[in-house]
mmCIF file of C-alpha atoms in Angstrom:
data_model
loop_
_atom_site.group_PDB
_atom_site.id
_atom_site.type_symbol
_atom_site.label_atom_id
_atom_site.label_comp_id
_atom_site.label_asym_id
_atom_site.label_seq_id
_atom_site.Cartn_x
_atom_site.Cartn_y
_atom_site.Cartn_z
ATOM 1 C CA MET A 181 0.000 0.000 0.000
ATOM 2 C CA ALA A 182 1.438 3.379 -1.024
ATOM 3 C CA LYS A 183 2.279 5.817 1.753
ATOM 4 C CA LYS A 184 -0.006 8.840 1.810
ATOM 5 C CA VAL A 185 1.754 12.083 0.935
ATOM 6 C CA LYS A 186 1.600 14.674 3.700
ATOM 7 C CA LYS A 187 1.739 18.440 3.326
ATOM 8 C CA ILE A 188 4.296 19.763 5.777
ATOM 9 C CA LEU A 189 5.174 23.329 6.749
ATOM 10 C CA ILE A 190 8.425 24.222 8.511
ATOM 11 C CA ILE A 191 8.542 27.642 10.185
ATOM 12 C CA SER A 192 11.912 29.142 11.047
ATOM 13 C CA ASP A 193 13.325 32.532 11.972
ATOM 14 C CA PHE A 194 16.801 31.497 10.825
ATOM 15 C CA SER A 195 18.180 30.368 7.502
ATOM 16 C CA ILE A 196 19.209 26.730 7.249
ATOM 17 C CA LEU A 197 21.864 27.606 4.664
ATOM 18 C CA PRO A 198 24.802 27.603 4.767
ATOM 19 C CA LEU A 199 25.128 24.607 7.116
ATOM 20 C CA ILE A 200 27.320 26.297 9.707
ATOM 21 C CA ALA A 201 25.475 25.493 12.962
ATOM 22 C CA GLY A 202 23.753 22.593 14.672
ATOM 23 C CA ASN A 203 20.279 24.115 14.543
ATOM 24 C CA ARG A 204 20.573 24.595 10.776
ATOM 25 C CA LEU A 205 21.778 21.063 10.212
ATOM 26 C CA MET A 206 18.957 19.627 12.296
ATOM 27 C CA VAL A 207 16.225 21.401 10.330
ATOM 28 C CA PHE A 208 17.974 20.727 7.022
ATOM 29 C CA ASN A 209 18.067 17.014 7.824
ATOM 30 C CA PHE A 210 14.359 17.021 8.671
ATOM 31 C CA TYR A 211 13.585 18.741 5.382
ATOM 32 C CA GLN A 212 15.714 16.315 3.376
ATOM 33 C CA ARG A 213 14.186 13.298 5.124
ATOM 34 C CA PHE A 214 10.630 14.451 4.406
ATOM 35 C CA ILE A 215 11.467 15.101 0.754
ATOM 36 C CA GLN A 216 13.049 11.655 0.438
ATOM 37 C CA GLN A 217 9.863 10.146 1.857
ATOM 38 C CA GLY A 218 7.876 11.863 -0.879
ATOM 39 C CA HIS A 219 6.085 14.476 1.238
ATOM 40 C CA ASP A 220 5.139 17.948 0.003
ATOM 41 C CA VAL A 221 7.240 20.326 2.106
ATOM 42 C CA TYR A 222 6.978 24.113 2.354
ATOM 43 C CA PHE A 223 9.281 26.430 4.286
ATOM 44 C CA LEU A 224 8.083 29.669 5.906
ATOM 45 C CA LEU A 225 11.081 31.848 6.672
ATOM 46 C CA ILE A 226 10.622 34.711 9.106
ATOM 47 C CA ASP A 227 13.067 37.291 7.819
ATOM 48 C CA ALA A 228 14.386 38.663 11.090
ATOM 49 C CA ASN A 229 17.389 40.460 9.567
ATOM 50 C CA ILE A 230 18.629 37.416 7.685
ATOM 51 C CA LEU A 231 21.689 38.101 5.545
ATOM 52 C CA PRO A 232 20.940 38.771 1.848
ATOM 53 C CA SER A 233 23.405 36.051 0.850
ATOM 54 C CA GLU A 234 21.528 33.534 2.991
ATOM 55 C CA LEU A 235 18.166 34.612 1.575
ATOM 56 C CA PHE A 236 19.567 34.076 -1.913
ATOM 57 C CA MET A 237 20.749 30.578 -1.011
ATOM 58 C CA MET A 238 17.363 29.711 0.471
ATOM 59 C CA LYS A 239 15.549 30.931 -2.646
ATOM 60 C CA GLN A 240 17.860 28.932 -4.893
ATOM 61 C CA PHE A 241 17.453 25.797 -2.783
ATOM 62 C CA LEU A 242 13.705 25.867 -2.065
ATOM 63 C CA GLY A 243 12.301 27.723 -5.068
ATOM 64 C CA SER A 244 8.514 28.092 -5.008
ATOM 65 C CA LYS A 245 8.285 26.147 -1.741
ATOM 66 C CA LEU A 246 9.820 29.070 0.159
ATOM 67 C CA ILE A 247 7.604 31.743 1.705
ATOM 68 C CA ILE A 248 9.305 34.772 3.258
ATOM 69 C CA ILE A 249 7.532 37.010 5.757
ATOM 70 C CA LYS A 250 9.074 40.121 7.267
ATOM 71 C CA PRO A 251 7.945 40.754 10.873
ATOM 72 C CA VAL A 252 7.236 44.281 12.069
ATOM 73 C CA PHE A 253 9.181 46.147 14.773
ATOM 74 C CA PHE A 254 10.750 42.965 16.133
ATOM 75 C CA ILE A 255 14.088 44.643 16.951
ATOM 76 C CA TRP A 256 12.422 47.436 18.903
ATOM 77 C CA LYS A 257 10.135 44.959 20.625
ATOM 78 C CA ARG A 258 13.056 42.877 21.862
ATOM 79 C CA ARG A 259 14.988 45.951 22.977
ATOM 80 C CA PHE A 260 11.963 47.222 24.864
ATOM 81 C CA TYR A 261 11.391 43.962 26.737
ATOM 82 C CA LYS A 262 15.079 43.572 27.523
ATOM 83 C CA ILE A 263 15.024 46.925 29.310
ATOM 84 C CA PHE A 264 11.547 46.436 30.788
ATOM 85 C CA ARG A 265 12.298 42.987 32.255
ATOM 86 C CA TYR A 266 15.543 44.231 33.750
ATOM 87 C CA LEU A 267 13.925 47.278 35.340
ATOM 88 C CA THR A 268 11.039 45.253 36.794
ATOM 89 C CA ARG A 269 12.979 42.140 37.834
ATOM 90 C CA LYS A 270 16.596 43.338 38.121
ATOM 91 C CA GLU A 271 17.505 40.526 35.746
ATOM 92 C CA ILE A 272 16.844 39.703 32.117
ATOM 93 C CA SER A 273 14.293 36.908 32.298
ATOM 94 C CA TYR A 274 11.843 37.118 29.430
ATOM 95 C CA LYS A 275 8.248 36.072 29.049
ATOM 96 C CA VAL A 276 8.169 33.474 26.288
ATOM 97 C CA ASP A 277 6.298 35.770 23.895
ATOM 98 C CA ASP A 278 8.597 38.774 24.396
ATOM 99 C CA TRP A 279 10.593 37.510 21.424
ATOM 100 C CA GLY A 280 7.526 36.567 19.393
ATOM 101 C CA TYR A 281 6.868 38.180 16.027
ATOM 102 C CA TRP A 282 4.148 40.670 15.150
ATOM 103 C CA GLY A 283 2.529 40.617 11.742
ATOM 104 C CA ILE A 284 2.850 36.853 11.171
ATOM 105 C CA LYS A 285 -0.203 35.155 12.696
ATOM 106 C CA LYS A 286 -2.857 36.379 10.267
ATOM 107 C CA LYS A 287 -0.746 35.542 7.218
ATOM 108 C CA LEU A 288 0.068 32.125 8.632
ATOM 109 C CA TYR A 289 -3.610 31.436 9.363
ATOM 110 C CA GLN A 290 -4.554 32.338 5.798
ATOM 111 C CA PHE A 291 -1.719 30.226 4.426
ATOM 112 C CA GLN A 292 -2.866 27.232 6.484
ATOM 113 C CA ARG A 293 -6.475 27.628 5.310
ATOM 114 C CA LYS A 294 -5.319 27.713 1.707
ATOM 115 C CA ASN A 295 -2.932 24.741 1.912
ATOM 116 C CA ASN A 296 -4.372 22.601 4.741
ATOM 117 C CA PHE A 297 -1.028 21.378 6.041
ATOM 118 C CA HIS A 298 -1.077 18.073 7.890
ATOM 119 C CA ILE A 299 1.931 18.949 10.061
ATOM 120 C CA VAL A 300 3.406 22.313 11.045
ATOM 121 C CA PHE A 301 6.858 22.543 12.626
ATOM 122 C CA THR A 302 8.231 25.618 14.314
ATOM 123 C CA ASN A 303 11.649 26.275 15.823
ATOM 124 C CA TYR A 304 12.429 27.667 19.280
ATOM 125 C CA ILE A 305 9.946 28.292 22.057
ATOM 126 C CA TRP A 306 9.437 32.013 21.315
ATOM 127 C CA THR A 307 7.725 31.166 18.024
ATOM 128 C CA THR A 308 5.055 28.923 19.556
ATOM 129 C CA SER A 309 2.389 31.633 19.726
ATOM 130 C CA LEU A 310 2.135 31.072 15.961
ATOM 131 C CA PHE A 311 0.373 27.804 16.816
ATOM 132 C CA ASP A 312 -2.547 29.662 18.431
ATOM 133 C CA ASN A 313 -4.719 30.055 15.332
ATOM 134 C CA LEU A 314 -3.734 26.828 13.569
ATOM 135 C CA HIS A 315 -6.369 24.102 13.502
ATOM 136 C CA GLY A 316 -6.661 20.712 11.849
ATOM 137 C CA CYS A 317 -2.918 20.041 11.838
ATOM 138 C CA ILE A 318 -0.321 18.402 14.053
ATOM 139 C CA LYS A 319 1.843 21.058 15.695
ATOM 140 C CA VAL A 320 5.462 20.164 16.419
ATOM 141 C CA LEU A 321 7.999 22.270 18.302
ATOM 142 C CA ILE A 322 11.720 21.776 17.699
ATOM 143 C CA THR A 323 13.230 23.187 20.889
ATOM 144 C CA HIS A 324 16.964 23.148 19.991
ATOM 145 C CA ASP A 325 17.912 23.988 23.585
ATOM 146 C CA LEU A 326 16.755 24.578 27.158
ATOM 147 C CA PHE A 327 15.903 28.159 28.100
ATOM 148 C CA SER A 328 14.715 28.000 31.707
ATOM 149 C CA ASN A 329 17.125 30.098 33.812
ATOM 150 C CA ARG A 330 19.598 29.937 30.941
ATOM 151 C CA ASN A 331 21.442 33.118 31.872
ATOM 152 C CA GLU A 332 22.142 31.714 35.337
ATOM 153 C CA LYS A 333 23.629 28.549 33.859
ATOM 154 C CA THR A 334 25.764 30.068 31.107
ATOM 155 C CA ASN A 335 27.760 33.212 30.458
ATOM 156 C CA HIS A 336 26.062 33.572 27.084
ATOM 157 C CA LYS A 337 23.403 36.245 27.612
ATOM 158 C CA TRP A 338 20.766 35.363 25.055
ATOM 159 C CA PHE A 339 17.183 34.261 25.669
ATOM 160 C CA SER A 340 16.376 33.138 29.187
ATOM 161 C CA THR A 341 13.005 32.524 30.797
ATOM 162 C CA SER A 342 11.322 30.734 33.712
ATOM 163 C CA PHE A 343 10.286 27.081 33.965
ATOM 164 C CA TYR A 344 6.653 28.202 33.876
ATOM 165 C CA GLU A 345 7.089 30.224 30.693
ATOM 166 C CA GLU A 346 9.005 27.445 28.954
ATOM 167 C CA GLY A 347 6.289 24.972 29.944
ATOM 168 C CA LYS A 348 3.628 27.306 28.554
ATOM 169 C CA ALA A 349 5.393 27.281 25.198
ATOM 170 C CA LEU A 350 5.712 23.494 25.180
ATOM 171 C CA ASP A 351 2.001 23.095 25.935
ATOM 172 C CA ARG A 352 1.090 24.846 22.675
ATOM 173 C CA ALA A 353 2.538 21.976 20.635
ATOM 174 C CA ASP A 354 1.174 18.491 20.095
ATOM 175 C CA TYR A 355 4.683 17.056 20.072
ATOM 176 C CA VAL A 356 7.970 18.439 21.385
ATOM 177 C CA LEU A 357 11.311 17.485 19.871
ATOM 178 C CA ALA A 358 14.359 17.757 22.112
ATOM 179 C CA ALA A 359 17.880 17.767 20.716
ATOM 180 C CA GLN A 360 19.342 15.499 23.405
ATOM 181 C CA GLU A 361 18.125 12.892 25.875
ATOM 182 C CA GLU A 362 19.185 15.018 28.859
ATOM 183 C CA GLU A 363 17.096 17.905 27.528
ATOM 184 C CA GLN A 364 14.200 15.524 26.970
ATOM 185 C CA LYS A 365 14.230 14.575 30.653
ATOM 186 C CA VAL A 366 14.006 18.229 31.704
ATOM 187 C CA LEU A 367 11.306 19.169 29.195
ATOM 188 C CA THR A 368 9.168 16.166 30.153
ATOM 189 C CA ARG A 369 8.836 17.663 33.631
ATOM 190 C CA LEU A 370 7.547 20.938 32.189
ATOM 191 C CA THR A 371 4.698 19.651 30.016
ATOM 192 C CA SER A 372 2.197 16.831 29.634
ATOM 193 C CA LYS A 373 2.798 16.758 25.877
ATOM 194 C CA PRO A 374 4.930 13.949 24.393
ATOM 195 C CA VAL A 375 8.617 14.888 24.342
ATOM 196 C CA VAL A 376 10.981 12.835 22.195
ATOM 197 C CA THR A 377 14.524 13.273 21.007
ATOM 198 C CA THR A 378 15.216 14.074 17.372
ATOM 199 C CA PHE A 379 16.390 10.483 16.987
ATOM 200 C CA CYS A 380 12.916 9.108 17.778
ATOM 201 C CA PRO A 381 10.042 8.847 15.279
ATOM 202 C CA PHE A 382 6.701 10.472 15.950
ATOM 203 C CA PRO A 383 3.332 9.601 14.366
ATOM 204 C CA PHE A 384 1.894 11.534 11.417
ATOM 205 C CA SER A 385 -1.632 11.358 12.834
ATOM 206 C CA LYS A 386 -3.240 11.647 16.252
ATOM 207 C CA SER A 387 -5.198 8.414 15.824
#
């Protein structure tokens, strides 16, 4: 019996080309695997100041399957919340949606209604609010890392949040993909949703 072709959408706020980082390679491998399995795969790229050379490579690689959306005021939004969280908490601990993107949800909703994707992937917890208006599809979050109290654990001041906020993001997905088994153990304590490593398969239907 022939395998049913699925329509898949991958949402990312970073380019997967060139393959110079682990997060890029992970998403690239997912894309390649789905294509090899015969699925119909689209890529929605949130252009958050992506380099022109990388945009060109993505267009060359994905062709008509690439959709690019430019968010509005995202730099000013992140700067505002960085200052606001520090002034109110004396530390930079974000709410999960502080890094979310304005101007994307409506376009994504319309795109989903037009294409009726079976599965929608998104990358990083701050993009999970994009799941809010998506219905009739399986929603999968690729976490890439742990972000609860991240700034306390590392000297790399990037995105850091609370266990509660990270759990809230995980709960928006139907499935959560962790990059490593140790991260899987932590994330499992933050959500009731299935958490698997990227080395484990997950079903293409809820039945």
